[in-house]
Amino acid sequence: MTSRLNPYISFAGNARDAMEFYKSVLGGELALNTYGQFGGGTGHDDRIMHAMLETSSGFTLMGADLPPGAEHTPGNNFAVSLSGDDADELRGYWDKLSDGATVAVPLEKQAWGDVFGMCTDRFGITWMVNIG
């Protein structure tokens, strides 16, 4: 897989409905994964941990329900996602983006098997890096 950059939207419990709506508008294939599929026990097992809509036009939109305890702030509920399987390329992006940033999730192996990290850069933009 080549590396990609796309928006990632956070929802306050209605990610499934929102992503299904976007699929009805844009078409494409929608993959939904719940918190319950990755260990659960959060009381939000049926909520969406990760959704990805890919269209024949080349659009990719990702989203998820916020984890328990996270505050939903409309207008500030998005991130930019960098993902792919070129570990050296993506680690290079992470190293530069996370320099001087607030790191919410260190870049390391996660429960779903990928290496993932999340930070808010010095300009206030949240970035997610996922190495498959």
XYZ file of N, CA and C in Angstrom:
396
model
N 0.851 -1.182 0.000
C 0.000 0.000 0.000
C 0.890 1.237 0.000
N 0.565 2.181 -0.850
C 1.289 3.442 -0.816
C 0.801 4.264 0.364
N 1.608 5.206 0.781
C 1.200 6.068 1.882
C 0.071 6.977 1.413
N -0.812 7.332 2.352
C -1.923 8.218 2.018
C -2.124 9.233 3.117
N -2.744 10.345 2.744
C -3.081 11.399 3.685
C -4.572 11.681 3.500
N -5.318 11.670 4.604
C -6.758 11.909 4.507
C -7.305 12.438 5.823
N -8.502 13.044 5.779
C -9.117 13.518 7.021
C -9.592 12.352 7.879
N -9.603 12.584 9.181
C -10.069 11.604 10.161
C -10.965 12.364 11.135
N -12.256 12.023 11.156
C -13.235 12.765 11.933
C -13.619 12.000 13.194
N -13.692 12.699 14.322
C -14.136 12.106 15.588
C -15.603 12.433 15.817
N -16.340 11.436 16.301
C -17.773 11.582 16.547
C -18.100 11.273 18.000
N -19.214 11.796 18.458
C -19.658 11.618 19.847
C -20.686 10.496 19.937
N -20.341 9.319 19.419
C -21.226 8.162 19.539
C -22.072 7.872 18.310
N -21.969 8.679 17.264
C -22.776 8.429 16.077
C -21.932 8.214 14.818
N -20.738 7.674 14.991
C -19.844 7.448 13.856
C -20.462 6.491 12.836
N -21.114 5.434 13.301
C -21.711 4.465 12.374
C -22.729 5.174 11.467
N -23.642 5.931 12.069
C -24.662 6.636 11.287
C -24.021 7.632 10.319
N -23.035 8.380 10.806
C -22.387 9.383 9.964
C -21.663 8.730 8.788
N -20.894 7.706 9.046
C -20.122 7.065 7.983
C -21.037 6.361 6.981
N -22.140 5.772 7.457
C -23.107 5.171 6.536
C -23.765 6.252 5.674
N -24.016 7.421 6.269
C -24.551 8.538 5.498
C -23.558 8.962 4.423
N -22.280 9.131 4.786
C -21.272 9.548 3.816
C -21.157 8.514 2.693
N -21.303 7.229 3.038
C -21.292 6.186 2.006
C -22.469 6.368 1.063
N -23.642 6.715 1.604
C -24.808 6.915 0.741
C -24.619 8.118 -0.180
N -23.841 9.079 0.246
C -23.581 10.271 -0.566
C -22.483 9.998 -1.597
N -21.362 9.413 -1.152
C -20.168 9.280 -1.984
C -20.024 7.925 -2.663
N -20.801 6.911 -2.194
C -20.617 5.555 -2.691
C -19.390 4.936 -2.069
N -18.973 3.808 -2.616
C -17.744 3.174 -2.161
C -17.958 2.041 -1.186
N -16.856 1.616 -0.599
C -16.832 0.511 0.357
C -16.557 1.068 1.743
N -17.360 0.636 2.710
C -17.219 1.097 4.087
C -16.830 -0.065 4.985
N -15.720 0.078 5.700
C -15.287 -0.912 6.690
C -15.465 -0.299 8.075
N -16.112 -1.041 8.966
C -16.370 -0.582 10.327
C -15.785 -1.580 11.325
N -15.040 -1.080 12.306
C -14.511 -1.902 13.391
C -14.951 -1.277 14.709
N -15.433 -2.117 15.628
C -15.908 -1.618 16.912
C -14.839 -1.765 17.996
N -15.031 -1.031 19.087
C -14.143 -1.174 20.245
C -14.185 -2.611 20.756
N -15.348 -3.237 20.708
C -15.502 -4.610 21.175
C -14.653 -5.599 20.414
N -14.376 -5.327 19.138
C -13.546 -6.217 18.329
C -12.080 -6.184 18.759
N -11.690 -5.167 19.520
C -10.290 -5.023 19.926
C -10.142 -5.043 21.433
N -10.850 -5.940 22.092
C -10.684 -6.117 23.522
C -11.862 -5.650 24.331
N -12.485 -4.575 23.911
C -13.692 -4.106 24.584
C -13.484 -3.802 26.046
N -14.552 -4.007 26.802
C -14.518 -3.744 28.224
C -14.622 -2.278 28.569
N -14.922 -1.453 27.588
C -14.986 -0.012 27.822
C -16.407 0.452 28.115
N -17.382 -0.441 27.925
C -18.773 -0.034 28.020
C -19.255 0.592 26.725
N -18.368 0.669 25.754
C -18.687 1.232 24.443
C -18.342 0.229 23.343
N -18.495 -1.057 23.653
C -18.054 -2.097 22.736
C -18.711 -2.043 21.362
N -19.922 -1.487 21.277
C -20.621 -1.417 19.991
C -20.302 -0.145 19.213
N -19.583 0.770 19.836
C -19.211 2.005 19.142
C -18.044 1.754 18.197
N -17.869 2.676 17.273
C -16.873 2.510 16.211
C -15.499 3.003 16.667
N -14.521 2.082 16.626
C -13.144 2.429 16.948
C -12.425 2.953 15.704
N -12.820 2.425 14.541
C -12.213 2.863 13.276
C -13.166 2.555 12.130
N -13.386 3.553 11.288
C -14.179 3.384 10.067
C -13.384 3.954 8.907
N -13.485 3.283 7.757
C -12.808 3.784 6.569
C -13.723 3.609 5.367
N -13.973 4.724 4.696
C -14.757 4.738 3.470
C -13.818 5.029 2.317
N -13.774 4.123 1.339
C -12.956 4.301 0.147
C -13.871 4.270 -1.071
N -13.745 5.283 -1.933
C -14.633 5.386 -3.080
C -13.888 5.125 -4.387
N -14.648 4.850 -5.429
C -14.052 4.617 -6.746
C -13.461 5.902 -7.330
N -13.818 7.043 -6.773
C -13.244 8.322 -7.209
C -11.896 8.603 -6.558
N -11.473 7.723 -5.658
C -10.195 7.905 -4.985
C -10.285 8.653 -3.673
N -11.503 8.899 -3.181
C -11.675 9.560 -1.890
C -11.522 8.548 -0.763
N -10.901 8.979 0.316
C -10.829 8.173 1.527
C -11.213 9.061 2.693
N -12.159 8.585 3.483
C -12.605 9.303 4.674
C -12.575 8.314 5.832
N -11.922 8.716 6.919
C -11.859 7.869 8.103
C -12.538 8.562 9.262
N -12.984 7.773 10.234
C -13.625 8.338 11.406
C -13.766 7.315 12.505
N -14.178 7.793 13.684
C -14.364 6.926 14.847
C -15.161 7.662 15.906
N -15.776 6.884 16.787
C -16.360 7.466 17.989
C -15.229 7.745 18.961
N -15.332 8.845 19.663
C -14.318 9.168 20.667
C -14.287 8.089 21.741
N -13.119 7.794 22.280
C -13.047 6.813 23.363
C -13.692 7.363 24.633
N -14.084 6.472 25.533
C -14.697 6.923 26.789
C -13.827 7.954 27.493
N -14.457 9.019 27.957
C -13.748 10.058 28.692
C -13.226 11.191 27.840
N -13.199 11.009 26.519
C -12.713 12.071 25.636
C -13.841 13.063 25.373
N -13.479 14.331 25.318
C -14.467 15.384 25.112
C -14.667 15.662 23.625
N -15.917 15.742 23.219
C -16.256 16.055 21.825
C -16.434 17.560 21.687
N -15.650 18.157 20.799
C -15.732 19.585 20.557
C -15.977 19.798 19.068
N -17.246 19.980 18.643
C -17.516 20.202 17.217
C -16.689 21.360 16.680
N -16.171 21.176 15.478
C -15.300 22.172 14.859
C -13.838 21.872 15.105
N -13.553 21.070 16.115
C -12.193 20.679 16.424
C -12.138 19.161 16.578
N -12.959 18.470 15.815
C -13.096 17.027 15.958
C -12.560 16.294 14.733
N -11.398 16.728 14.247
C -10.796 16.060 13.105
C -9.294 15.946 13.321
N -8.698 15.076 12.544
C -7.249 14.921 12.531
C -6.841 14.627 11.097
N -5.562 14.728 10.827
C -5.024 14.321 9.542
C -4.326 12.986 9.765
N -4.681 12.017 8.940
C -4.150 10.667 9.088
C -3.130 10.381 7.991
N -1.965 9.891 8.396
C -0.957 9.377 7.473
C -0.879 7.879 7.711
N -1.078 7.086 6.665
C -1.066 5.636 6.856
C -0.473 4.951 5.637
N 0.036 3.755 5.858
C 0.627 2.960 4.792
C 1.493 1.877 5.383
N 2.349 1.295 4.552
C 3.202 0.223 5.051
C 4.694 0.516 4.891
N 5.044 1.707 4.431
C 6.449 2.099 4.322
C 6.886 2.678 5.671
N 7.381 1.802 6.530
C 7.712 2.188 7.905
C 8.733 3.317 7.962
N 9.767 3.258 7.133
C 10.797 4.302 7.168
C 10.217 5.666 6.791
N 9.417 5.694 5.738
C 8.807 6.950 5.300
C 7.896 7.517 6.390
N 7.019 6.671 6.930
C 6.051 7.140 7.913
C 6.707 7.508 9.240
N 7.729 6.759 9.665
C 8.467 7.133 10.882
C 9.168 8.482 10.690
N 9.648 8.733 9.472
C 10.276 10.020 9.179
C 9.288 11.172 9.333
N 8.059 10.960 8.821
C 7.022 11.980 9.003
C 6.727 12.172 10.486
N 6.590 11.057 11.208
C 6.285 11.123 12.644
C 7.355 11.905 13.395
N 8.617 11.588 13.105
C 9.712 12.252 13.808
C 9.635 13.772 13.639
N 9.318 14.220 12.441
C 9.246 15.661 12.189
C 7.983 16.267 12.786
N 6.849 15.585 12.623
C 5.582 16.116 13.144
C 5.568 16.176 14.666
N 6.161 15.174 15.309
C 6.095 15.101 16.771
C 7.146 15.963 17.461
N 8.105 16.502 16.702
C 9.115 17.384 17.280
C 8.441 18.671 17.752
N 8.456 18.918 19.044
C 7.806 20.092 19.613
C 6.306 19.951 19.752
N 5.794 18.748 19.516
C 4.350 18.501 19.577
C 3.957 17.935 20.938
N 2.650 17.885 21.173
C 2.111 17.187 22.332
C 1.729 15.792 21.861
N 2.418 14.782 22.378
C 2.181 13.403 21.958
C 1.108 12.789 22.849
N -0.018 12.423 22.240
C -1.118 11.784 22.966
C -0.931 10.276 23.020
N -0.423 9.698 21.926
C -0.166 8.258 21.838
C 1.206 8.092 21.193
N 2.187 7.557 21.924
C 3.507 7.338 21.332
C 3.422 6.376 20.144
N 4.291 6.547 19.165
C 4.324 5.674 18.002
C 4.848 4.305 18.425
N 3.923 3.354 18.579
C 4.287 2.003 19.001
C 3.207 1.019 18.584
N 3.524 -0.265 18.692
C 2.587 -1.327 18.298
C 1.325 -1.253 19.150
N 0.168 -1.414 18.480
C -1.134 -1.309 19.142
C -1.871 -2.648 19.119
N -3.013 -2.704 19.803
C -3.798 -3.932 19.942
C -4.220 -4.506 18.599
N -4.409 -3.666 17.585
C -4.854 -4.165 16.288
C -3.690 -4.636 15.425
N -2.462 -4.562 15.955
C -1.302 -5.116 15.269
C -0.446 -4.119 14.514
N -0.949 -2.923 14.257
C -0.172 -1.909 13.549
C 0.598 -1.049 14.537
N 1.560 -0.310 14.021
C 2.263 0.701 14.799
C 1.507 2.010 14.583
N 1.150 2.676 15.681
C 0.307 3.865 15.610
C 0.777 4.898 16.618
N 0.666 6.170 16.228
C 0.945 7.267 17.139
C 0.052 8.449 16.806
N -0.190 9.297 17.804
C -1.013 10.485 17.603
C -0.395 11.647 18.362
N -0.318 12.789 17.690
C 0.227 13.986 18.319
C -0.493 15.220 17.803
N -0.395 16.288 18.567
C -0.889 17.590 18.131
C 0.330 18.464 17.915
N 0.498 18.899 16.662
C 1.711 19.646 16.323
C 1.698 21.055 16.910
N 2.779 21.766 16.702
C 2.935 23.086 17.317
C 1.958 24.119 16.767
N 1.209 23.753 15.711
C 0.200 24.640 15.152
C -1.211 24.264 15.599
N -1.303 23.232 16.465
C -2.600 22.812 16.974
C -3.324 21.801 16.108
N -2.640 21.220 15.117
C -3.253 20.222 14.244
C -2.917 18.831 14.768
N -3.953 17.995 14.887
C -3.765 16.621 15.343
C -3.424 15.732 14.158
N -2.368 14.936 14.323
C -1.901 14.003 13.311
C -1.940 12.592 13.878
N -2.337 11.641 13.035
C -2.286 10.225 13.370
C -1.417 9.537 12.331
N -0.481 8.737 12.775
C 0.384 7.977 11.879
C 0.154 6.502 12.180
N -0.178 5.730 11.123
C -0.443 4.296 11.272
C 0.407 3.542 10.258
N 1.249 2.644 10.746
C 2.111 1.823 9.897
C 1.566 0.408 9.929
N 1.079 -0.057 8.770
C 0.486 -1.386 8.654
C 1.509 -2.467 8.417
